[in-house]
mmCIF file of N, CA and C in Angstrom:
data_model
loop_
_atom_site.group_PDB
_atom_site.id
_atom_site.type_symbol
_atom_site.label_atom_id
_atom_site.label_comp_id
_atom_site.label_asym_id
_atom_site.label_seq_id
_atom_site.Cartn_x
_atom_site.Cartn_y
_atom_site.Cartn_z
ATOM 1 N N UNK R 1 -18.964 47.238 124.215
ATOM 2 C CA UNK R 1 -20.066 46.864 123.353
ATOM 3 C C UNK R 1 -19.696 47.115 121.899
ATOM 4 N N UNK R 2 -19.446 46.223 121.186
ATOM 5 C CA UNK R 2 -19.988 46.362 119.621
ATOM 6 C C UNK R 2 -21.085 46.946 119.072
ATOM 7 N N UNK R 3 -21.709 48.056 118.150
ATOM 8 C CA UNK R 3 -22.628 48.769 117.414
ATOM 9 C C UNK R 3 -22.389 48.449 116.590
ATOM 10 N N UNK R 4 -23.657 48.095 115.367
ATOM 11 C CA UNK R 4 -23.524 48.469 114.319
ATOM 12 C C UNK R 4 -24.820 48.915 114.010
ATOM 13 N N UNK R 5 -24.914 50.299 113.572
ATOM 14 C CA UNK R 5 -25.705 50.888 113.691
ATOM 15 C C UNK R 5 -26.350 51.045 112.121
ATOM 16 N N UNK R 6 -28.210 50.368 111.474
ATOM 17 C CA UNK R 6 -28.060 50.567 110.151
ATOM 18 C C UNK R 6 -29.484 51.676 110.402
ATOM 19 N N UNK R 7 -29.170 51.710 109.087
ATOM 20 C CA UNK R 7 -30.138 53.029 108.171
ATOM 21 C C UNK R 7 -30.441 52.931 107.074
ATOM 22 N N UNK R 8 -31.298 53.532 106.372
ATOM 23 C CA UNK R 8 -31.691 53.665 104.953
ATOM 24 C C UNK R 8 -32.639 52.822 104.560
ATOM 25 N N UNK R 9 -33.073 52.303 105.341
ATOM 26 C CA UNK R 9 -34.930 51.472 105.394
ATOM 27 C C UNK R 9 -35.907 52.189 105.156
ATOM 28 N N UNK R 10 -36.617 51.719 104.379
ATOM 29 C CA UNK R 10 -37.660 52.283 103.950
ATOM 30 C C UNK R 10 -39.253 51.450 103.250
ATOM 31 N N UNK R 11 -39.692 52.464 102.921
ATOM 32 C CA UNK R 11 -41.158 51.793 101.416
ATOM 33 C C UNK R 11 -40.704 52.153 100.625
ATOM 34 N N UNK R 12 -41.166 51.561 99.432
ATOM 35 C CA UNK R 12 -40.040 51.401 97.604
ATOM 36 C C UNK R 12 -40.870 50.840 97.218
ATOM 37 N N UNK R 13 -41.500 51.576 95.415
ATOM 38 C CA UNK R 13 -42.165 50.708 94.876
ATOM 39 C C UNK R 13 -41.087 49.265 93.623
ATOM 40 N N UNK R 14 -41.921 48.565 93.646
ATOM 41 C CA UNK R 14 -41.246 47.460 92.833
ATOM 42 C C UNK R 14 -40.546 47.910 91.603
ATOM 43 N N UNK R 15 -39.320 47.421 91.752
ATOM 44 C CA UNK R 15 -37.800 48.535 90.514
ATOM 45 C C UNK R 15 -37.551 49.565 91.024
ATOM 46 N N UNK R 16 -37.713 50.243 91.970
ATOM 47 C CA UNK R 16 -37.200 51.042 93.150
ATOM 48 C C UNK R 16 -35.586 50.968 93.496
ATOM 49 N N UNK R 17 -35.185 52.056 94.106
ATOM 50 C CA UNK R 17 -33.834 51.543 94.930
ATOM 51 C C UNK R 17 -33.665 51.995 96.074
ATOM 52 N N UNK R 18 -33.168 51.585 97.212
ATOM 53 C CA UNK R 18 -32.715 51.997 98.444
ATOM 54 C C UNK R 18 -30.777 51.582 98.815
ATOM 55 N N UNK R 19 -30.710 52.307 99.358
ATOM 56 C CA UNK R 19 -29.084 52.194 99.879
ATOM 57 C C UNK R 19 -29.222 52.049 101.047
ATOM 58 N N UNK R 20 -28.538 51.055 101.773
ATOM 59 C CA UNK R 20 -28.269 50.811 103.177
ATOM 60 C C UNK R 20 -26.959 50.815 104.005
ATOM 61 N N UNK R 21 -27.181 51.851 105.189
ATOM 62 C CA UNK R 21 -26.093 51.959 105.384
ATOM 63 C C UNK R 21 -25.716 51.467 107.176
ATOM 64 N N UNK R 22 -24.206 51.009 107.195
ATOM 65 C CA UNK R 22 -23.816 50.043 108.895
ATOM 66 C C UNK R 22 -22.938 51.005 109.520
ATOM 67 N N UNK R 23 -22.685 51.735 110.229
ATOM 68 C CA UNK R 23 -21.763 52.038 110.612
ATOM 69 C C UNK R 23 -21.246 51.463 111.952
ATOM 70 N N UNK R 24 -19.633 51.684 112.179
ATOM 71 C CA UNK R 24 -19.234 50.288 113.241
ATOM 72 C C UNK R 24 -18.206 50.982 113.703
ATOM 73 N N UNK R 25 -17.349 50.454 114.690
ATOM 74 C CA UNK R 25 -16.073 51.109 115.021
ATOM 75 C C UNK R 25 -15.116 50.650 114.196
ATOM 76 N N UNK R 26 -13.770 51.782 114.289
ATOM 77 C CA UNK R 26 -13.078 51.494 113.562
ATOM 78 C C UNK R 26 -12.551 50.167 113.635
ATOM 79 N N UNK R 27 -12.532 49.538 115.150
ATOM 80 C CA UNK R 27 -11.669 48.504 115.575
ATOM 81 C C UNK R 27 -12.645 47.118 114.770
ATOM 82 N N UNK R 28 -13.216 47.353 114.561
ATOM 83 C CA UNK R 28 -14.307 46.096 114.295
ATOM 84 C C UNK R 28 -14.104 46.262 112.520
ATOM 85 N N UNK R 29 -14.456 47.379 111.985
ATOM 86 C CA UNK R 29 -14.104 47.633 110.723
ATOM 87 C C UNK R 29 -13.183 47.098 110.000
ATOM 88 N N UNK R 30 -11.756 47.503 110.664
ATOM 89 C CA UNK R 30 -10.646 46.980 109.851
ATOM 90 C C UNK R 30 -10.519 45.670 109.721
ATOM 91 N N UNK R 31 -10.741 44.776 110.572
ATOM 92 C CA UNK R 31 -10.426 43.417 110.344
ATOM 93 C C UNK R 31 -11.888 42.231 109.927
ATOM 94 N N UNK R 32 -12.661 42.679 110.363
ATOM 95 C CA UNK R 32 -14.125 41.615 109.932
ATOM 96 C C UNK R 32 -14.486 41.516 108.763
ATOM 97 N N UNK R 33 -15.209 40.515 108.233
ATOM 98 C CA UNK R 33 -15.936 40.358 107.555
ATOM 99 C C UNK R 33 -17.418 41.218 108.108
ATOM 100 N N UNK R 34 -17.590 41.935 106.716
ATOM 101 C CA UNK R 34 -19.014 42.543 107.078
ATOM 102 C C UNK R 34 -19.923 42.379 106.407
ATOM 103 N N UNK R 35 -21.306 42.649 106.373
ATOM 104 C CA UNK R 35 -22.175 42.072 105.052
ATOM 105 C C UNK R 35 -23.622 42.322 106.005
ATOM 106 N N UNK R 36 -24.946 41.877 105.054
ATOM 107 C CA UNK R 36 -25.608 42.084 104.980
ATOM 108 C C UNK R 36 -26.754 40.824 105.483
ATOM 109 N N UNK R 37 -27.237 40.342 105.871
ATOM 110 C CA UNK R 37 -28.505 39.411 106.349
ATOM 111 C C UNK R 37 -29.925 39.738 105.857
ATOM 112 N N UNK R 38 -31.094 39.418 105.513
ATOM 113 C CA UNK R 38 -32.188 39.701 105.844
ATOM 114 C C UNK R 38 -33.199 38.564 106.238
ATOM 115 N N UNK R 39 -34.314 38.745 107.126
ATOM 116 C CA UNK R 39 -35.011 37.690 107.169
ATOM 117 C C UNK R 39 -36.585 38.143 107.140
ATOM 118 N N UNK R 40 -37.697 37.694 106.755
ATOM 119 C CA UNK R 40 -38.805 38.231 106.010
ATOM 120 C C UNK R 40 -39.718 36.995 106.647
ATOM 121 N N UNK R 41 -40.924 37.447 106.741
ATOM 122 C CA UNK R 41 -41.636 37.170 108.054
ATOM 123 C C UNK R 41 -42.006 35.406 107.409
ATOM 124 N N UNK R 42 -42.395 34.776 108.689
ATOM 125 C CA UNK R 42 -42.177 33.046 108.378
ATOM 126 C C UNK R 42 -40.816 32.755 107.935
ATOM 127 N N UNK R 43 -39.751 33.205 107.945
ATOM 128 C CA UNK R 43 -38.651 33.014 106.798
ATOM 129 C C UNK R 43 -37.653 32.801 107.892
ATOM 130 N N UNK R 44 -36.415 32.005 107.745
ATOM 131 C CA UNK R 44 -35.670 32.030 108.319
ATOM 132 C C UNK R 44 -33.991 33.195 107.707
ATOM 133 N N UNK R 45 -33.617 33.974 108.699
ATOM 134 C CA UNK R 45 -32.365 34.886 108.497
ATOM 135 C C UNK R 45 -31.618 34.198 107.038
ATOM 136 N N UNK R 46 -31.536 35.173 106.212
ATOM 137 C CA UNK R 46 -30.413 34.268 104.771
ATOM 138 C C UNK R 46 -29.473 35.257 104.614
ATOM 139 N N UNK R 47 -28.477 35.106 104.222
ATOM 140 C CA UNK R 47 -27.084 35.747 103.727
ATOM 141 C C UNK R 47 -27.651 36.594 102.684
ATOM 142 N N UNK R 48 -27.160 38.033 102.550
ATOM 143 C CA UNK R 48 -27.469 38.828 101.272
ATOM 144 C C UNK R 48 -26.428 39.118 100.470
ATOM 145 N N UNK R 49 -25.490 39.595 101.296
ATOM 146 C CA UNK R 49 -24.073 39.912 100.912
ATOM 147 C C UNK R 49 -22.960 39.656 102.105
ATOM 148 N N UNK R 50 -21.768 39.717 101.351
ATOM 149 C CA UNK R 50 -20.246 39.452 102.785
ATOM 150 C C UNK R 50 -19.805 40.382 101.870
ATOM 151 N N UNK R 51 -18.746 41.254 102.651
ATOM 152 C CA UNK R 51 -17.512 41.613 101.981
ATOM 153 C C UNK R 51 -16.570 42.024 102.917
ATOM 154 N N UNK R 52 -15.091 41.297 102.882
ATOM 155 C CA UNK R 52 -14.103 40.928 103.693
ATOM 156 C C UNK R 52 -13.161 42.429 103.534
ATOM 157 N N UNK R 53 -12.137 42.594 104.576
ATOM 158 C CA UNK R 53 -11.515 43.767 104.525
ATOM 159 C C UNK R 53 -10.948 43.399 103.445
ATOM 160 N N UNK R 54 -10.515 42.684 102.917
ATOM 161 C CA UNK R 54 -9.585 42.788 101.578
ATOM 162 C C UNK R 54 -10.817 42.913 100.318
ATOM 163 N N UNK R 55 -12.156 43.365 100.402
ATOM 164 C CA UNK R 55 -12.932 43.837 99.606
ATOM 165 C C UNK R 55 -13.501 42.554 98.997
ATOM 166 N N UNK R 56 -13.116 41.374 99.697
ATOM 167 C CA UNK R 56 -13.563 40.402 98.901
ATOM 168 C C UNK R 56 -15.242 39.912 99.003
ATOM 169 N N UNK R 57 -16.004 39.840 98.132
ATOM 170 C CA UNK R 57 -17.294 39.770 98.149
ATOM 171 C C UNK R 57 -17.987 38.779 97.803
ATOM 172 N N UNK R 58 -19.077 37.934 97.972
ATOM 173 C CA UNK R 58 -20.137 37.511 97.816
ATOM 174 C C UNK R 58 -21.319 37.438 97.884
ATOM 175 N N UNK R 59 -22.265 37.292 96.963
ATOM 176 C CA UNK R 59 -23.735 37.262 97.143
ATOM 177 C C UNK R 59 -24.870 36.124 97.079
ATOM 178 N N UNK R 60 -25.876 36.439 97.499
ATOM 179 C CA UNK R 60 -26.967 35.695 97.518
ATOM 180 C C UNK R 60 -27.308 35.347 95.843
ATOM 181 N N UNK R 61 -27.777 34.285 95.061
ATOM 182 C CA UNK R 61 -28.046 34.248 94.126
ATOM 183 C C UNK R 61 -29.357 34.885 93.449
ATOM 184 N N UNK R 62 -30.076 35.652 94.442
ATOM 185 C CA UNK R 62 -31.075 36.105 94.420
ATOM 186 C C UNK R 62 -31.084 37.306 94.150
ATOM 187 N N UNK R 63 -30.238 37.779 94.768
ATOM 188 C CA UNK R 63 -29.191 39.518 94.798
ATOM 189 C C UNK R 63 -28.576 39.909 93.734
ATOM 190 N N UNK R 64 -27.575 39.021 93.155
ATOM 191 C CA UNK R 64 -26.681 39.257 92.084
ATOM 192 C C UNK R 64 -27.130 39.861 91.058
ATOM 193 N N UNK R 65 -26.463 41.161 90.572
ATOM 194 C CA UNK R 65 -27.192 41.972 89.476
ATOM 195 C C UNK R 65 -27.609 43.070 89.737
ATOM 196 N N UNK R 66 -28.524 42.682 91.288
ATOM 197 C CA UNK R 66 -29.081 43.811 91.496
ATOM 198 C C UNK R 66 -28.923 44.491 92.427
ATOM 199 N N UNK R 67 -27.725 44.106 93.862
ATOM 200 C CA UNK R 67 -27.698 44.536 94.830
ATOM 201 C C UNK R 67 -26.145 44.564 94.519
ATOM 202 N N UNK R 68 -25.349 45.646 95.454
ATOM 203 C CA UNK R 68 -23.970 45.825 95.570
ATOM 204 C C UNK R 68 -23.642 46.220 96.933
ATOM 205 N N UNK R 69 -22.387 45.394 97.433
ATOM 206 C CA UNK R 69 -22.146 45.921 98.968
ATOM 207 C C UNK R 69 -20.545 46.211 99.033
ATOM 208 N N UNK R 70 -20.301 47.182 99.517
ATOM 209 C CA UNK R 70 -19.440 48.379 99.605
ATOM 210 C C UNK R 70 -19.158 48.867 100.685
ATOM 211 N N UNK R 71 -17.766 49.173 101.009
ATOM 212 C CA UNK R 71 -17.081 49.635 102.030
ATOM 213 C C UNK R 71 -16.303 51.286 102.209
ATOM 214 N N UNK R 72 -16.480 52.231 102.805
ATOM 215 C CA UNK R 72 -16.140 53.109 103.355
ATOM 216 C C UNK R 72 -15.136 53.102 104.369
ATOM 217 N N UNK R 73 -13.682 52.590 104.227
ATOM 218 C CA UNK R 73 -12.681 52.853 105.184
ATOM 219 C C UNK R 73 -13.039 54.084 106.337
ATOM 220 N N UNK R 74 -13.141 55.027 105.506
ATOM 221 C CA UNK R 74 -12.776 56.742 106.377
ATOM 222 C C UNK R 74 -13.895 56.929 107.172
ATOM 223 N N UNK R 75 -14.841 56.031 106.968
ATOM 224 C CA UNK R 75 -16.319 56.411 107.561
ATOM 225 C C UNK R 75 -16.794 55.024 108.416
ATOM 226 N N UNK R 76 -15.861 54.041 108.386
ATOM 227 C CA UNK R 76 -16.135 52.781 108.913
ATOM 228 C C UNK R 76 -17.547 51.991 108.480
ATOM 229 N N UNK R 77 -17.915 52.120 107.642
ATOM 230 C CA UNK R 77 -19.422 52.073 106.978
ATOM 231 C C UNK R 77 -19.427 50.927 106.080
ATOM 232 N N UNK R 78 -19.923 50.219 106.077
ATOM 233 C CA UNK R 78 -20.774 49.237 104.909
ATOM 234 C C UNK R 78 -21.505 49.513 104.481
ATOM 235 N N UNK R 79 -22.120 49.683 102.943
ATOM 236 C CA UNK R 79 -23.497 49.728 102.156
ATOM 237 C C UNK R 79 -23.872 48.914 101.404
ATOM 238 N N UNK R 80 -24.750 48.702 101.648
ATOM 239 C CA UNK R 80 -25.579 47.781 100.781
ATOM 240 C C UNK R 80 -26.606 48.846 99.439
ATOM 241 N N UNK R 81 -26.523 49.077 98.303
ATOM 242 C CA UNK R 81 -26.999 49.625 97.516
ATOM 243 C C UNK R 81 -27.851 48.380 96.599
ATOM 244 N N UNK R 82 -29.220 48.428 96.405
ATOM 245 C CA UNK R 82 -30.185 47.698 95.937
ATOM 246 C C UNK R 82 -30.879 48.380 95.295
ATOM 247 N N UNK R 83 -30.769 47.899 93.631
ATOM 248 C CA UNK R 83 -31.771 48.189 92.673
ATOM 249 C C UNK R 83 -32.468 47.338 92.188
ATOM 250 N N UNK R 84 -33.464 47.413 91.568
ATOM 251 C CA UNK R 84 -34.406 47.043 90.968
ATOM 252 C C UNK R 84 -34.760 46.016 91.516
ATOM 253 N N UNK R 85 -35.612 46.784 92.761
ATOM 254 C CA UNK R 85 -35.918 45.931 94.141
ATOM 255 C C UNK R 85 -37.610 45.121 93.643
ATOM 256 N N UNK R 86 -37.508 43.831 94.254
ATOM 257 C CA UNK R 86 -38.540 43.219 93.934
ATOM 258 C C UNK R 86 -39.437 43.140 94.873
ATOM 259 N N UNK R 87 -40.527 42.761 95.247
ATOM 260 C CA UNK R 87 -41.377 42.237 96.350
ATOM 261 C C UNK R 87 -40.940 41.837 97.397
ATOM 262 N N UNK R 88 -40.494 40.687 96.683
ATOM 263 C CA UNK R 88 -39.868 39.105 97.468
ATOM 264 C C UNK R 88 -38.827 39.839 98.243
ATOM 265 N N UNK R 89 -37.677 41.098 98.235
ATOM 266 C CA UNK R 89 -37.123 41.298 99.099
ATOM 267 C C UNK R 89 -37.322 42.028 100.096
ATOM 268 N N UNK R 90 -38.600 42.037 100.275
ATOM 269 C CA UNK R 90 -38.901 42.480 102.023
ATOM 270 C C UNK R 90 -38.650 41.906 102.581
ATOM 271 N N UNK R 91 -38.291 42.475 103.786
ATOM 272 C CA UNK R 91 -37.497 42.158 104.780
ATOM 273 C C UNK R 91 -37.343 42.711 105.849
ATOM 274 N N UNK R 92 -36.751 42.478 106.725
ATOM 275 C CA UNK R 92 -35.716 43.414 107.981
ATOM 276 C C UNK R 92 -34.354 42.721 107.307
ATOM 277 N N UNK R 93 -33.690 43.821 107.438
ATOM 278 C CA UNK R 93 -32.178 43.753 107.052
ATOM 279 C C UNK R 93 -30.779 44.163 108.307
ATOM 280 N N UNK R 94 -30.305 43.073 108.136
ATOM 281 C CA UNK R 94 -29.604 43.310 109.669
ATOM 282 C C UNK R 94 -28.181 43.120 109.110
ATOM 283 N N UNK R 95 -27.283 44.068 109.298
ATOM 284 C CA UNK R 95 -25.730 44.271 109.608
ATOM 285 C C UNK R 95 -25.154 43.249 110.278
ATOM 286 N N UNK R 96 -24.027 43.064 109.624
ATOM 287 C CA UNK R 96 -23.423 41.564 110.390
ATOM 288 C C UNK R 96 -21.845 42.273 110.357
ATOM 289 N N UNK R 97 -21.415 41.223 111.550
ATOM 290 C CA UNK R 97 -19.456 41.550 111.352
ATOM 291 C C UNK R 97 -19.313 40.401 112.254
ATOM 292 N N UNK R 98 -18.419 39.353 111.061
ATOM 293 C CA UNK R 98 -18.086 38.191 111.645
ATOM 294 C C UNK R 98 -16.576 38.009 111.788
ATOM 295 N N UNK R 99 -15.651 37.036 112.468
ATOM 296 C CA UNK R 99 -14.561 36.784 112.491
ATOM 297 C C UNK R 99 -14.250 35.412 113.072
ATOM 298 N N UNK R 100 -13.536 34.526 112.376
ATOM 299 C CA UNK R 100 -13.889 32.954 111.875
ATOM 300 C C UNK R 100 -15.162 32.498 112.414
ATOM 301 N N UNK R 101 -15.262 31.674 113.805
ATOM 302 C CA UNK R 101 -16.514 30.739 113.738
ATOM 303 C C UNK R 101 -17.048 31.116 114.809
ATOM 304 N N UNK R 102 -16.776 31.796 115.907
ATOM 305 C CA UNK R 102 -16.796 32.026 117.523
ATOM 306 C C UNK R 102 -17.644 33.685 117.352
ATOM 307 N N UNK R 103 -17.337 34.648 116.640
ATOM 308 C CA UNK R 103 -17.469 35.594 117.034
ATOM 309 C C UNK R 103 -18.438 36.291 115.875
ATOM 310 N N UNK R 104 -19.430 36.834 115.737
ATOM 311 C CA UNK R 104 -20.723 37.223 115.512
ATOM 312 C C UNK R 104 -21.351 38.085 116.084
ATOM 313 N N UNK R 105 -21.814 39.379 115.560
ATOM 314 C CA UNK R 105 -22.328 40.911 115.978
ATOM 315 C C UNK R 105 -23.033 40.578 114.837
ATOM 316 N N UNK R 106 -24.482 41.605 115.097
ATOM 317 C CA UNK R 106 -26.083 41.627 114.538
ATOM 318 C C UNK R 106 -25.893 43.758 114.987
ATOM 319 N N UNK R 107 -26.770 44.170 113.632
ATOM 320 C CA UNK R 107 -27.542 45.143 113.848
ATOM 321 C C UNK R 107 -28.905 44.662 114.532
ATOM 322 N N UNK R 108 -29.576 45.789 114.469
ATOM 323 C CA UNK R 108 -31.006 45.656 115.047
ATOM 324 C C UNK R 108 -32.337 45.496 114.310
ATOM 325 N N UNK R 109 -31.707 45.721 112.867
ATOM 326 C CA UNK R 109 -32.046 45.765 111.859
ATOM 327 C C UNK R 109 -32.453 47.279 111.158
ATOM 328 N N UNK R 110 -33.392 46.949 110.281
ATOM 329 C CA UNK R 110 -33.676 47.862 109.331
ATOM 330 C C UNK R 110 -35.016 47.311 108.440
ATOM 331 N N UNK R 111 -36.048 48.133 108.948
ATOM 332 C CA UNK R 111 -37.503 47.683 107.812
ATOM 333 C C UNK R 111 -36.746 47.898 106.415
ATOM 334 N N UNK R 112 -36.942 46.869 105.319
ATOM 335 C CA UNK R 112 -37.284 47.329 104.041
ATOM 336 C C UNK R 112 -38.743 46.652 103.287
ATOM 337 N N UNK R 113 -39.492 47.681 102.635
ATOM 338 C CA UNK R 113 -40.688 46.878 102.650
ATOM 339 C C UNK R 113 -40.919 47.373 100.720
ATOM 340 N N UNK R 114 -41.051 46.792 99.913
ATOM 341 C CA UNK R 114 -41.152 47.062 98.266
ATOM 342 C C UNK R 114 -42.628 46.770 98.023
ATOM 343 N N UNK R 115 -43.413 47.486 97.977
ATOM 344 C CA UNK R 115 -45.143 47.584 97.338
ATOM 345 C C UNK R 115 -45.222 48.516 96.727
ATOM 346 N N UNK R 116 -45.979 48.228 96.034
ATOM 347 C CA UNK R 116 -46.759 49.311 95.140
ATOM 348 C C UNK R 116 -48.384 49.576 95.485
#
């Protein structure tokens, strides 16, 4: 079985920050693409962040600025660190680790909910 196990969900008021964290096996770690998903109720699942073992990254245009996703070799860990969190990004936030087109692992997610 593949885990990826997240954390750091929470309530946050609007300009708030939360850090999110995946942890995975090492074997899955070293070589995947890992990153971030969220999908928010009526909404269909959208890309938040990727970042490839060679650290290579991309984001949602929605994200940029304010969210950063980050890797932990020694700890096998992905984070997602999000500031100046808005409304609009509530969500459940789900851990991803992909490898080309066939192969696809999901966390279970993670509430994040931003009100004031």
């Amino acid at each position: 079985q593949v885990q990826l196990v997240e954390s750091g969900g929470g309530l946050v008021q609007p300009g708030g920050s939360l850090r999110l964290s995946c942890a995975t096996s090492r074997g899955i770690f070293s070589i995947y693409t890992m990153g971030w998903y969220r999908q928010a109720p009526g909404k269909q699942r959208e890309l938040v962040a990727l970042i490839t073992r060679g650290a290579v990254t991309n984001y949602a245009d929605s994200v940029k600025g304010r969210f950063t996703i980050s890797r932990d070799n020694a700890k096998n860990t992905v984070y997602l660190q999000m500031n100046s969190l808005k409304p609009e990004d509530t969500a459940v936030y789900y851990c991803y680790a992909g490898l080309g087109l066939a192969t696809n692992y999901w966390g279970q997610g993670t509430q994040v909910t931003v009100s004031s």
